[in-house]
Coordinates of C-alpha atoms and ligand atoms in Angstrom, one line a residue:
X1 CA -9.2 42.9 7.9
X2 CA -8.7 46.6 7.0
X3 CA -9.9 46.6 3.4
X4 CA -8.2 48.3 0.6
X5 CA -8.1 51.6 -1.2
X6 CA -4.5 52.8 -1.3
X7 CA -1.9 51.0 -3.5
X8 CA 1.0 49.3 -1.7
X9 CA 3.7 46.9 -2.8
X10 CA 2.7 43.3 -3.6
X11 CA 5.2 40.4 -3.4
X12 CA 4.7 37.0 -5.0
X13 CA 6.3 33.6 -4.1
X14 CA 5.5 29.9 -4.1
X15 CA 6.0 29.5 -0.3
X16 CA 5.9 32.1 2.3
X17 CA 7.6 31.1 5.6
X18 CA 6.9 33.4 8.5
X19 CA 9.9 32.9 10.9
X20 CA 13.7 32.4 10.5
X21 CA 14.5 30.1 13.4
X22 CA 15.5 26.5 13.3
X23 CA 12.1 25.5 11.9
X24 CA 11.7 28.2 9.3
X25 CA 15.2 28.0 7.9
X26 CA 15.2 24.2 7.7
X27 CA 12.0 24.3 5.7
X28 CA 13.4 27.0 3.4
X29 CA 16.5 25.0 2.7
X30 CA 14.5 21.8 1.9
X31 CA 12.1 23.7 -0.4
X32 CA 14.6 25.9 -2.2
X33 CA 15.6 23.4 -5.0
X34 CA 11.9 23.2 -6.0
X35 CA 10.2 26.5 -5.1
X36 CA 10.6 30.3 -4.8
X37 CA 10.6 30.9 -1.1
X38 CA 10.3 34.1 1.0
X39 CA 11.3 34.0 4.6
X40 CA 10.2 36.7 7.0
X41 CA 11.7 37.7 10.3
X42 CA 10.2 40.6 12.2
X43 CA 13.4 41.6 13.9
X44 CA 17.0 40.8 13.2
X45 CA 17.3 37.6 11.1
X46 CA 19.0 35.6 13.9
X47 CA 16.8 36.8 16.7
X48 CA 14.6 34.0 18.0
X49 CA 14.7 31.4 20.7
X50 CA 16.8 29.1 18.5
X51 CA 19.8 31.5 18.8
X52 CA 19.7 31.3 22.6
X53 CA 19.3 27.5 23.0
X54 CA 22.0 26.2 25.2
X55 CA 21.9 22.5 26.0
X56 CA 21.4 20.8 22.6
X57 CA 19.3 18.5 20.5
X58 CA 18.1 15.0 21.5
X59 CA 18.5 12.2 19.0
X60 CA 19.4 8.5 19.2
X61 CA 23.1 8.4 18.1
X62 CA 24.7 6.0 20.5
X63 CA 24.7 2.2 19.9
X64 CA 23.6 1.6 23.5
X65 CA 20.6 3.9 23.0
X66 CA 17.3 3.1 21.2
X67 CA 14.3 4.8 19.7
X68 CA 12.1 2.9 22.1
X69 CA 14.0 4.3 25.1
X70 CA 13.8 7.9 23.7
X71 CA 10.1 7.4 23.1
X72 CA 9.6 6.1 26.6
X73 CA 11.4 9.0 28.3
X74 CA 9.3 11.5 26.2
X75 CA 6.1 9.8 27.2
X76 CA 7.1 9.9 30.9
X77 CA 7.9 13.6 30.8
X78 CA 4.6 14.3 29.0
X79 CA 2.7 13.0 32.0
X80 CA 0.1 10.9 30.1
X81 CA -0.8 13.5 27.5
X82 CA 1.6 12.8 24.6
X83 CA 0.3 11.5 21.3
X84 CA 2.4 8.3 21.1
X85 CA 2.2 8.2 17.3
X86 CA 3.6 11.8 17.1
X87 CA 6.3 10.9 19.7
X88 CA 7.4 7.9 17.6
X89 CA 7.3 9.9 14.4
X90 CA 9.6 12.7 15.8
X91 CA 12.0 10.4 17.6
X92 CA 12.4 7.9 14.7
X93 CA 13.2 10.7 12.3
X94 CA 15.6 12.3 14.8
X95 CA 18.9 10.7 13.5
X96 CA 18.2 11.5 9.9
X97 CA 17.2 15.1 10.7
X98 CA 20.4 15.7 12.8
X99 CA 22.5 14.1 10.0
X100 CA 21.0 16.7 7.7
X101 CA 21.9 19.5 10.0
X102 CA 25.5 18.2 10.1
X103 CA 25.6 17.9 6.3
X104 CA 24.3 21.5 6.1
X105 CA 27.2 22.7 8.2
X106 CA 26.3 22.5 11.9
X107 CA 29.3 21.6 13.9
X108 CA 28.3 19.5 16.9
X109 CA 31.1 18.7 19.4
X110 CA 33.0 15.5 18.8
X111 CA 35.3 13.3 20.9
X112 CA 37.8 10.5 20.2
X113 CA 36.7 7.1 21.6
X114 CA 38.9 4.4 23.0
X115 CA 39.5 2.9 19.6
X116 CA 40.7 6.3 18.3
X117 CA 37.6 6.9 16.2
X118 CA 35.9 10.3 16.1
X119 CA 32.3 10.4 17.3
X120 CA 29.8 12.9 18.4
X121 CA 30.0 13.9 22.1
X122 CA 26.6 13.2 23.6
X123 CA 25.5 14.7 26.9
X124 CA 22.7 13.5 29.2
X125 CA 20.0 15.8 30.5
X126 CA 17.2 15.5 33.1
X127 CA 14.6 13.0 32.1
X128 CA 16.8 11.2 29.5
X129 CA 17.8 7.7 30.4
X130 CA 20.8 7.7 27.9
X131 CA 23.4 10.1 26.7
X132 CA 21.7 11.5 23.5
X133 CA 22.1 15.2 23.4
X134 CA 24.1 16.5 20.5
X135 CA 25.5 19.9 21.3
X136 CA 28.0 22.7 20.4
X137 CA 29.5 23.5 23.8
X138 CA 26.8 25.4 25.7
X139 CA 25.8 27.5 22.7
X140 CA 24.1 24.9 20.4
X141 CA 21.4 27.3 19.3
X142 CA 23.7 29.9 17.9
X143 CA 25.7 27.3 16.0
X144 CA 22.5 25.9 14.4
X145 CA 21.0 29.4 13.6
X146 CA 24.3 30.7 12.1
X147 CA 25.0 27.6 10.1
X148 CA 21.4 27.5 8.6
X149 CA 21.5 31.2 7.9
X150 CA 24.8 31.0 6.0
X151 CA 23.4 28.0 3.9
X152 CA 20.2 29.9 3.2
X153 CA 22.1 33.0 2.1
X154 CA 23.7 30.9 -0.7
X155 CA 20.4 30.0 -2.3
X156 CA 19.0 32.1 -5.1
X157 CA 15.5 30.8 -4.6
X158 CA 15.3 32.1 -1.1
X159 CA 14.5 35.7 -0.4
X160 CA 15.1 36.8 3.1
X161 CA 12.8 39.6 4.3
X162 CA 14.3 41.0 7.5
X163 CA 12.2 43.5 9.5
X164 CA 8.8 42.4 8.2
X165 CA 6.0 41.6 10.7
X166 CA 3.2 39.3 9.5
X167 CA 0.1 41.2 10.4
X168 CA -2.7 38.7 9.3
X169 CA -3.1 35.8 7.0
X170 CA -5.2 36.2 3.9
X171 CA -7.6 33.3 3.3
X172 CA -10.2 32.6 0.6
X173 CA -12.8 32.6 3.4
X174 CA -11.9 36.1 4.5
X175 CA -12.3 37.3 0.9
X176 CA -15.6 35.4 0.5
X177 CA -14.1 33.1 -2.1
X178 CA -14.9 29.4 -2.3
X179 CA -13.1 26.8 -0.1
X180 CA -10.9 27.6 3.0
X181 CA -7.4 28.1 1.6
X182 CA -4.6 30.3 2.5
X183 CA -3.6 32.9 -0.1
X184 CA -0.8 34.9 1.5
X185 CA -0.4 37.4 4.2
X186 CA -0.4 41.1 5.0
X187 CA 3.0 42.1 6.3
X188 CA 4.2 45.3 8.0
X189 CA 7.5 46.7 6.5
X190 CA 9.3 48.2 9.5
X191 CA 11.6 50.4 7.5
X192 CA 9.0 51.9 5.2
X193 CA 6.4 51.8 8.0
X194 CA 3.7 50.4 5.7
X195 CA 1.7 47.3 5.2
X196 CA 2.5 45.2 2.1
X197 CA 0.9 42.1 0.6
X198 CA 2.6 38.7 -0.1
X199 CA 0.8 36.3 -2.3
X200 CA 1.8 32.6 -1.9
X201 CA 0.6 29.2 -2.9
X202 CA 1.6 27.9 0.6
X203 CA 2.3 29.6 3.9
X204 CA 4.1 28.2 6.9
X205 CA 4.0 29.6 10.3
X206 CA 7.4 29.2 12.1
X207 CA 7.0 32.1 14.5
X208 CA 8.2 30.4 17.7
X209 CA 6.5 30.4 21.1
X210 CA 4.5 32.8 23.3
X211 CA 6.5 33.1 26.5
X212 CA 6.6 36.9 26.2
X213 CA 3.0 36.9 27.6
X214 CA 4.6 36.5 31.0
X215 CA 6.4 39.2 33.0
X216 CA 9.5 37.1 33.4
X217 CA 10.8 35.0 30.5
X218 CA 13.9 33.4 29.2
X219 CA 12.8 34.1 25.6
X220 CA 13.8 36.9 23.3
X221 CA 11.3 39.7 22.6
X222 CA 10.1 38.1 19.3
X223 CA 8.3 35.3 21.2
X224 CA 5.0 37.0 21.3
X225 CA 2.8 34.2 20.1
X226 CA 2.1 35.9 16.7
X227 CA 1.6 32.7 14.7
X228 CA -0.8 31.3 17.2
X229 CA -2.9 34.5 17.1
X230 CA -2.8 34.7 13.3
X231 CA -3.9 31.0 13.0
X232 CA -6.6 31.5 15.6
X233 CA -8.0 34.6 13.8
X234 CA -8.1 32.6 10.6
X235 CA -10.1 29.7 12.2
X236 CA -7.4 27.1 13.2
X237 CA -7.8 25.0 16.3
X238 CA -5.3 25.6 19.1
X239 CA -4.3 22.9 21.6
X240 CA -2.8 22.5 25.1
X241 CA -2.0 26.2 25.7
X242 CA -2.3 25.7 29.5
X243 CA 1.1 23.9 29.5
X244 CA 3.8 26.6 29.8
X245 CA 7.2 25.4 30.9
X246 CA 8.8 27.7 33.5
X247 CA 12.6 27.6 34.0
X248 CA 13.2 27.9 37.8
X249 CA 16.2 30.3 37.7
X250 CA 16.4 33.4 35.6
X251 CA 18.6 36.3 36.7
X252 CA 16.5 39.1 38.3
X253 CA 18.1 42.4 37.4
X254 CA 16.8 45.6 35.9
X255 CA 19.6 45.6 33.2
X256 CA 19.6 41.9 32.3
X257 CA 16.4 40.5 30.8
X258 CA 16.1 36.9 29.8
X259 CA 19.4 35.6 31.3
X260 CA 19.1 32.0 32.3
X261 CA 21.1 30.5 35.2
X262 CA 21.8 26.9 34.2
X263 CA 20.5 24.1 36.3
X264 CA 24.0 22.9 36.5
X265 CA 24.6 25.5 39.3
X266 CA 22.1 23.6 41.5
X267 CA 23.7 20.3 40.3
X268 CA 27.0 21.6 41.6
X269 CA 25.6 22.4 45.0
X270 CA 24.0 25.9 44.8
X271 CA 21.3 26.6 47.4
X272 CA 18.1 28.5 47.0
X273 CA 17.6 31.1 49.7
X274 CA 14.8 33.4 50.9
X275 CA 15.7 37.1 51.2
X276 CA 16.6 36.5 54.9
X277 CA 19.2 33.9 53.8
X278 CA 17.4 30.8 54.9
X279 CA 17.1 27.7 52.7
X280 CA 13.6 26.6 51.6
X281 CA 13.8 23.7 49.2
X282 CA 14.2 21.1 51.9
X283 CA 10.7 22.1 53.2
X284 CA 9.2 21.2 49.8
X285 CA 11.0 18.1 48.5
X286 CA 13.4 15.6 50.0
X287 CA 15.6 16.1 46.9
X288 CA 15.8 19.8 47.9
X289 CA 17.5 21.9 45.1
X290 CA 17.8 18.8 42.9
X291 CA 14.1 18.2 42.6
X292 CA 12.7 18.4 39.1
X293 CA 12.3 21.8 37.3
X294 CA 8.5 22.2 37.9
X295 CA 8.7 21.4 41.6
X296 CA 11.6 23.9 42.1
X297 CA 9.8 26.6 40.1
X298 CA 6.6 26.0 42.1
X299 CA 8.4 26.3 45.4
X300 CA 10.1 29.6 44.4
X301 CA 6.8 31.0 43.2
X302 CA 5.1 29.9 46.5
X303 CA 7.8 31.6 48.6
X304 CA 7.7 34.8 46.5
X305 CA 3.9 35.0 46.8
X306 CA 3.9 34.1 50.5
X307 CA 6.5 36.7 51.4
X308 CA 5.5 39.3 48.8
X309 CA 9.1 39.2 47.7
X310 CA 10.3 40.4 44.3
X311 CA 12.8 37.5 44.0
X312 CA 14.6 34.7 45.7
X313 CA 18.3 34.0 45.7
X314 CA 20.7 31.3 44.4
X315 CA 23.9 31.0 46.3
X316 CA 27.0 29.1 45.2
X317 CA 29.4 31.3 47.2
X318 CA 30.4 28.4 49.5
X319 CA 32.4 27.0 46.5
X320 CA 35.8 28.3 45.8
X321 CA 36.2 31.2 43.3
X322 CA 38.5 28.9 41.1
X323 CA 35.8 26.3 40.9
X324 CA 33.1 28.8 40.0
X325 CA 35.1 30.6 37.3
X326 CA 36.2 27.3 35.8
X327 CA 32.7 25.7 35.7
X328 CA 30.5 28.8 35.1
X329 CA 32.7 31.3 33.2
X330 CA 29.8 33.0 31.3
X331 CA 27.6 33.4 34.3
X332 CA 30.5 34.6 36.5
X333 CA 31.4 37.3 34.0
X334 CA 27.9 38.4 33.2
X335 CA 27.0 38.7 36.8
X336 CA 30.2 40.6 37.7
X337 CA 29.5 43.1 34.9
X338 CA 26.2 43.7 36.7
X339 CA 27.9 44.2 40.0
X340 CA 27.1 40.7 41.4
X341 CA 30.2 38.8 42.5
X342 CA 28.7 35.2 42.7
X343 CA 31.9 33.9 44.4
X344 CA 30.9 36.1 47.4
X345 CA 27.2 36.9 47.2
X346 CA 23.9 35.2 46.3
X347 CA 22.3 35.8 42.9
X348 CA 18.8 37.3 42.7
X349 CA 16.5 35.0 40.7
X350 CA 13.0 34.5 39.5
X351 CA 11.4 31.6 37.6
X352 CA 10.7 32.5 34.0
X353 CA 8.4 31.4 31.2
X354 CA 10.5 29.2 28.9
X355 CA 8.6 27.1 26.5
X356 CA 5.0 26.9 25.1
X357 CA 4.1 23.2 24.8
X358 CA 0.8 23.9 23.1
X359 CA 0.1 25.7 19.8
X360 CA -1.5 25.5 16.4
X361 CA -2.8 21.9 15.7
X362 CA -1.1 20.2 12.8
X363 CA -0.9 16.7 11.3
X364 CA 2.3 14.7 10.6
X365 CA 2.8 16.9 7.5
X366 CA 2.7 20.1 9.5
X367 CA -0.6 21.0 7.8
X368 CA -3.1 23.0 9.9
X369 CA -6.9 23.2 9.6
X370 CA -6.6 25.6 6.6
X371 CA -5.7 24.2 3.3
X372 CA -2.1 25.2 2.3
X373 CA -1.3 26.7 5.8
X374 CA 1.4 24.8 7.7
X375 CA 2.9 25.4 11.2
X376 CA 6.2 24.1 12.4
X377 CA 8.4 24.5 15.5
X378 CA 7.4 26.0 18.8
X379 CA 4.3 27.6 17.3
X380 CA 2.8 24.2 16.6
X381 CA 1.1 21.5 18.6
X382 CA 2.1 18.1 17.3
X383 CA 1.4 16.0 20.4
X384 CA 5.1 15.4 21.1
X385 CA 5.4 17.3 24.4
X386 CA 2.1 16.4 26.1
X387 CA 1.8 18.1 29.5
X388 CA 5.6 18.7 29.8
X389 CA 8.4 18.9 27.4
X390 CA 11.4 16.6 27.7
X391 CA 14.6 18.7 27.5
X392 CA 16.1 19.1 24.1
X393 CA 13.1 17.7 22.2
X394 CA 12.0 21.0 20.9
X395 CA 14.8 21.7 18.4
X396 CA 14.4 18.1 17.2
X397 CA 10.7 18.8 16.6
X398 CA 11.6 22.0 14.6
X399 CA 13.7 20.1 12.1
X400 CA 11.7 16.9 11.8
X401 CA 8.4 18.8 11.1
X402 CA 10.2 21.2 8.7
X403 CA 11.3 18.2 6.6
X404 CA 7.9 16.6 6.8
X405 CA 6.1 19.7 5.6
X406 CA 8.7 20.3 2.9
X407 CA 7.9 16.9 1.5
X408 CA 4.2 17.5 1.5
X409 CA 4.5 21.0 -0.1
X410 CA 6.9 19.7 -2.8
X411 CA 4.3 17.0 -3.8
X412 CA 1.5 19.5 -4.0
X413 CA 3.3 22.4 -5.6
X414 CA 3.1 21.5 -9.3
X415 CA -0.7 21.6 -9.2
X416 CA -0.7 25.1 -7.7
X417 CA 2.1 26.5 -9.9
X418 CA -0.3 26.1 -12.9
X419 CA -2.9 28.3 -11.3
X420 CA -3.2 32.0 -11.1
X421 CA -3.0 33.9 -7.8
X422 CA -6.3 35.3 -6.5
X423 CA -6.9 39.0 -6.6
X424 CA -6.1 40.3 -3.2
X425 CA -7.1 43.8 -2.0
X426 CA -4.3 46.1 -0.8
X427 CA -4.2 47.0 2.9
X428 CA -6.2 50.2 3.5
X429 CA -5.0 52.6 6.2
X430 CA -6.7 55.7 4.7
X431 CA -9.1 55.8 7.6
X432 CA -6.6 55.6 10.4
X433 CA -4.2 58.0 11.9
X434 CA -0.9 58.0 13.6
X435 CA -1.1 57.0 17.2
X436 CA -0.8 60.0 19.6
X437 CA -0.7 58.0 22.8
X438 CA 2.0 55.3 22.6
X439 CA 1.8 55.3 26.4
X440 CA -1.5 53.4 26.2
X441 CA 0.2 50.5 24.5
X442 CA 3.1 50.5 26.9
X443 CA 0.8 50.5 29.9
X444 CA -1.5 47.7 28.5
X445 CA 1.6 45.6 27.6
X446 CA 2.9 45.9 31.2
X447 CA -0.4 45.2 32.8
X448 CA -1.0 42.1 30.7
X449 CA 2.3 40.5 31.4
X450 CA 2.0 41.3 35.1
X451 CA -1.4 39.8 35.7
X452 CA -0.6 36.8 33.5
X453 CA 2.4 36.2 35.8
X454 CA 0.4 36.7 39.0
X455 CA -2.8 34.8 38.1
X456 CA -2.0 32.4 35.3
X457 CA 1.6 31.6 36.2
X458 CA 3.1 28.6 37.9
X459 CA 0.3 28.0 40.4
X460 CA -3.3 28.7 39.4
X461 CA -6.7 28.7 41.1
X462 CA -10.1 29.1 39.6
X463 CA -10.5 32.5 41.2
X464 CA -7.2 33.8 39.8
X465 CA -8.1 32.5 36.3
X466 CA -11.5 34.2 36.4
X467 CA -9.9 37.4 37.5
X468 CA -7.4 37.1 34.6
X469 CA -10.1 36.4 32.1
X470 CA -12.1 39.5 33.1
X471 CA -9.0 41.7 32.7
X472 CA -7.8 40.2 29.5
X473 CA -11.3 40.7 27.9
X474 CA -11.3 44.4 28.9
X475 CA -7.8 44.8 27.5
X476 CA -8.9 43.1 24.3
X477 CA -11.7 45.6 23.8
X478 CA -9.4 48.5 24.3
X479 CA -6.7 47.2 22.0
X480 CA -9.2 46.3 19.2
X481 CA -10.6 49.8 19.4
X482 CA -7.0 51.2 19.3
X483 CA -6.2 48.9 16.3
X484 CA -9.1 50.1 14.2
X485 CA -8.3 53.8 14.8
X486 CA -4.5 54.0 14.6
X487 CA -1.8 52.9 12.2
X488 CA -0.1 49.7 13.1
X489 CA 3.4 49.4 14.5
X490 CA 5.5 46.6 16.1
X491 CA 4.3 47.2 19.7
X492 CA 0.7 47.4 18.8
X493 CA 0.9 44.3 16.5
X494 CA 2.6 42.2 19.2
X495 CA 0.3 43.4 22.0
X496 CA -2.8 42.6 19.9
X497 CA -1.4 39.0 19.4
X498 CA -0.3 38.6 23.0
X499 CA -3.7 39.6 24.4
X500 CA -5.3 37.0 22.0
X501 CA -2.9 34.3 23.1
X502 CA -3.3 35.2 26.8
X503 CA -7.1 34.7 26.5
X504 CA -6.5 31.3 24.9
X505 CA -4.1 30.3 27.7
X506 CA -6.6 31.3 30.4
X507 CA -9.5 29.5 28.7
X508 CA -7.4 26.4 28.2
X509 CA -6.4 26.5 31.9
X510 CA -10.0 26.9 32.9
X511 CA -11.0 23.8 30.8
X512 CA -8.6 21.6 32.6
X513 CA -10.1 20.3 35.9
X514 CA -7.0 18.6 37.2
X515 CA -3.3 19.2 37.9
X516 CA -1.0 17.6 35.4
X517 CA 2.5 18.2 34.2
X518 CA 3.1 21.9 33.9
X519 CA -0.5 22.9 34.8
X520 CA -1.1 23.2 38.5
X521 CA -4.4 24.3 39.9
X522 CA -4.8 24.4 43.7
X523 CA -8.6 23.8 43.3
X524 CA -7.9 20.5 41.4
X525 CA -4.7 19.0 42.8
X526 CA -5.4 15.5 41.6
X527 CA -5.0 13.9 38.1
X528 CA -8.0 12.6 36.2
X529 CA -8.0 9.0 34.9
X530 CA -8.6 9.7 31.2
X531 CA -6.7 12.9 30.3
X532 CA -7.4 14.5 26.9
X533 CA -5.7 17.5 25.2
X534 CA -7.4 20.8 25.5
X535 CA -8.6 21.9 22.1
X536 CA -10.0 25.3 21.5
X537 CA -11.7 26.5 18.3
X538 CA -13.0 30.0 17.5
X539 CA -16.2 28.4 16.2
X540 CA -16.9 26.9 19.7
Ligands
FAD1 C1 17.3 30.4 26.6 C2 16.7 29.2 25.8 C3 17.3 27.9 25.9 C4 16.8 26.8 25.2 N1 17.5 25.7 25.1 C5 17.1 24.6 24.4 C6 17.8 23.4 24.2 O1 19.0 23.3 24.7 N2 17.3 22.4 23.4 C7 16.1 22.5 22.8 O2 15.7 21.6 22.1 N3 15.4 23.7 22.9 C8 15.8 24.7 23.7 N4 15.1 25.8 23.8 C9 13.8 25.9 23.0 C10 14.1 26.1 21.6 O3 15.2 27.0 21.4 C11 12.9 26.7 20.8 O4 11.8 25.9 21.1 C12 13.2 26.6 19.3 O5 14.4 27.3 19.0 C13 12.1 27.3 18.5 O6 12.5 27.5 17.2 P1 11.4 28.1 16.1 O7 12.1 28.0 14.8 O8 10.1 27.5 16.3 O9 11.3 29.6 16.6 P2 12.3 30.8 16.9 O10 13.7 30.3 16.9 O11 11.9 31.4 18.2 O12 12.1 31.8 15.7 C14 11.0 32.5 15.6 C15 11.1 33.4 14.3 O13 9.8 33.9 14.0 C16 9.9 35.2 13.6 N5 8.6 35.9 13.9 C17 7.8 35.8 15.0 N6 6.7 36.4 14.8 C18 6.7 37.0 13.5 C19 5.9 37.8 12.8 N7 4.7 38.2 13.2 N8 6.3 38.2 11.5 C20 7.5 37.8 11.1 N9 8.3 37.0 11.7 C21 8.0 36.6 13.0 C22 11.0 35.7 14.5 O14 11.5 37.0 14.0 C23 12.0 34.6 14.4 O15 12.7 34.7 13.2 C24 15.6 26.9 24.5 C25 14.9 28.2 24.5 C26 15.4 29.3 25.1 C27 14.7 30.6 25.1

């Protein structure tokens, strides 16, 4: 912690929520009748993975479906590593949580059944044995984010702080006070370019995932693993970070980052091609392009590495233009704007980091190892996803755990409201100067994401992991030095966190001496009999 001399602004609230996605906003709304809540977003308020979610949210709504069936599908996807109690907890709270979203203003698609009654239209996705995905066309995430934001804006007790990066948590241990309790956070005010202090009785991390650690990702820029790094630096345990889900087909184009090409394209007959136009999926799996996500992503990665190619291709041009425009209007338009007519030519693609299954360890109340510090949504590890996430279970997890932690905080709040806030020193940047070499940050950022992609991506080996660890530790040294000499800014803060999270991912991957779910190591292709989650702690 850079200790204080200069005076900067101090904010005070009952609960500080770091993150304004589905998890953070759901928590804020539940708390607002009981507490003064500050919600932080480092970029635009709506910018987070939630906004970009397409498919929908899984919950048991149909009479022919059951909690047991949803639990079983989740356990199968998780490849032997789910915590069954956590799975049952999330799934059995699913319907109530979705009803709350609906009551809050989220409009999921409906249909008229044969008896003329209106009911929710449920889709079915890979790995689900029933129709159980609530959705709003193919833009469920923006419907949820916008509805929650407009509900939050109506609440007097909620203060939205847009453009504030949480830099580090403040804990009693860091200030050499008794116990190990969270006291607030230092936050960087982007507009005023200064670090301010927020004192709070409770803090919740809702900062989303860490997929930005990889060169190619479907996630927005904010997914830089900040919450995981903040929690780690404060002494929380982090679990299962070796399990990164990769989406097989993201558009490869200099002017289009993060654009997903839905799996429905392959479902409708699109072929995956090498640069020379030959198909390769039949060489890898008898289901060819319809093999599960992880198998397709691994095959693409294998061919790219074998041929030294920048990308592979996805081709649906053998279908009629009418069919393509009718079924995939958004993709057709987007590609055409970039000069790719998908009715006549193949689309350049790469697999892309999509979801972080691991994160900050929490209990069923969302409480971490530090008293008063909670973590919810993609930043957390609940045990729900195990070694692989079942589609559409992540938004479910965001809302269920937001509600569980709200309940816990509301119960505990009266005791803390009676107590004074601790004295917290202001941030001191009197000894640091403005960075004169922004290029160093840019270069390190690029290098990190590239070697994580090459060595810690879809297919790993011990040698690649060792190589990556050496590089990440060198980068860490350089960045820490930089951090202690220069004033902070968004790029430096994110890079510092990304490098920390990269090291945790590499070390977690090195701990796992088997291949399971999303973690594939050529040196250990088999599964062990008694799999356990990988838990890392700074104290170890
Ligand atoms: C393209 C895409 C499609 C997806 N489709 C689905 C789907 O159909 N169904 C499903 O269940 N899941 C889907 N997912 C996953 C799901 O969207 C995410 O897991 C979920 O939205 C995460 O929500 P969250 O609230 O945890 O974080 P996010 O929505 O990512 O929000 C993170 C918030 O934290 C803030 N933040 C981060 N760091 C800091 C910091 N240091 N200081 C201040 N603020 C900070 C950000 O500004 C942002 O407000 C998809 C993801 C992507 C990328």
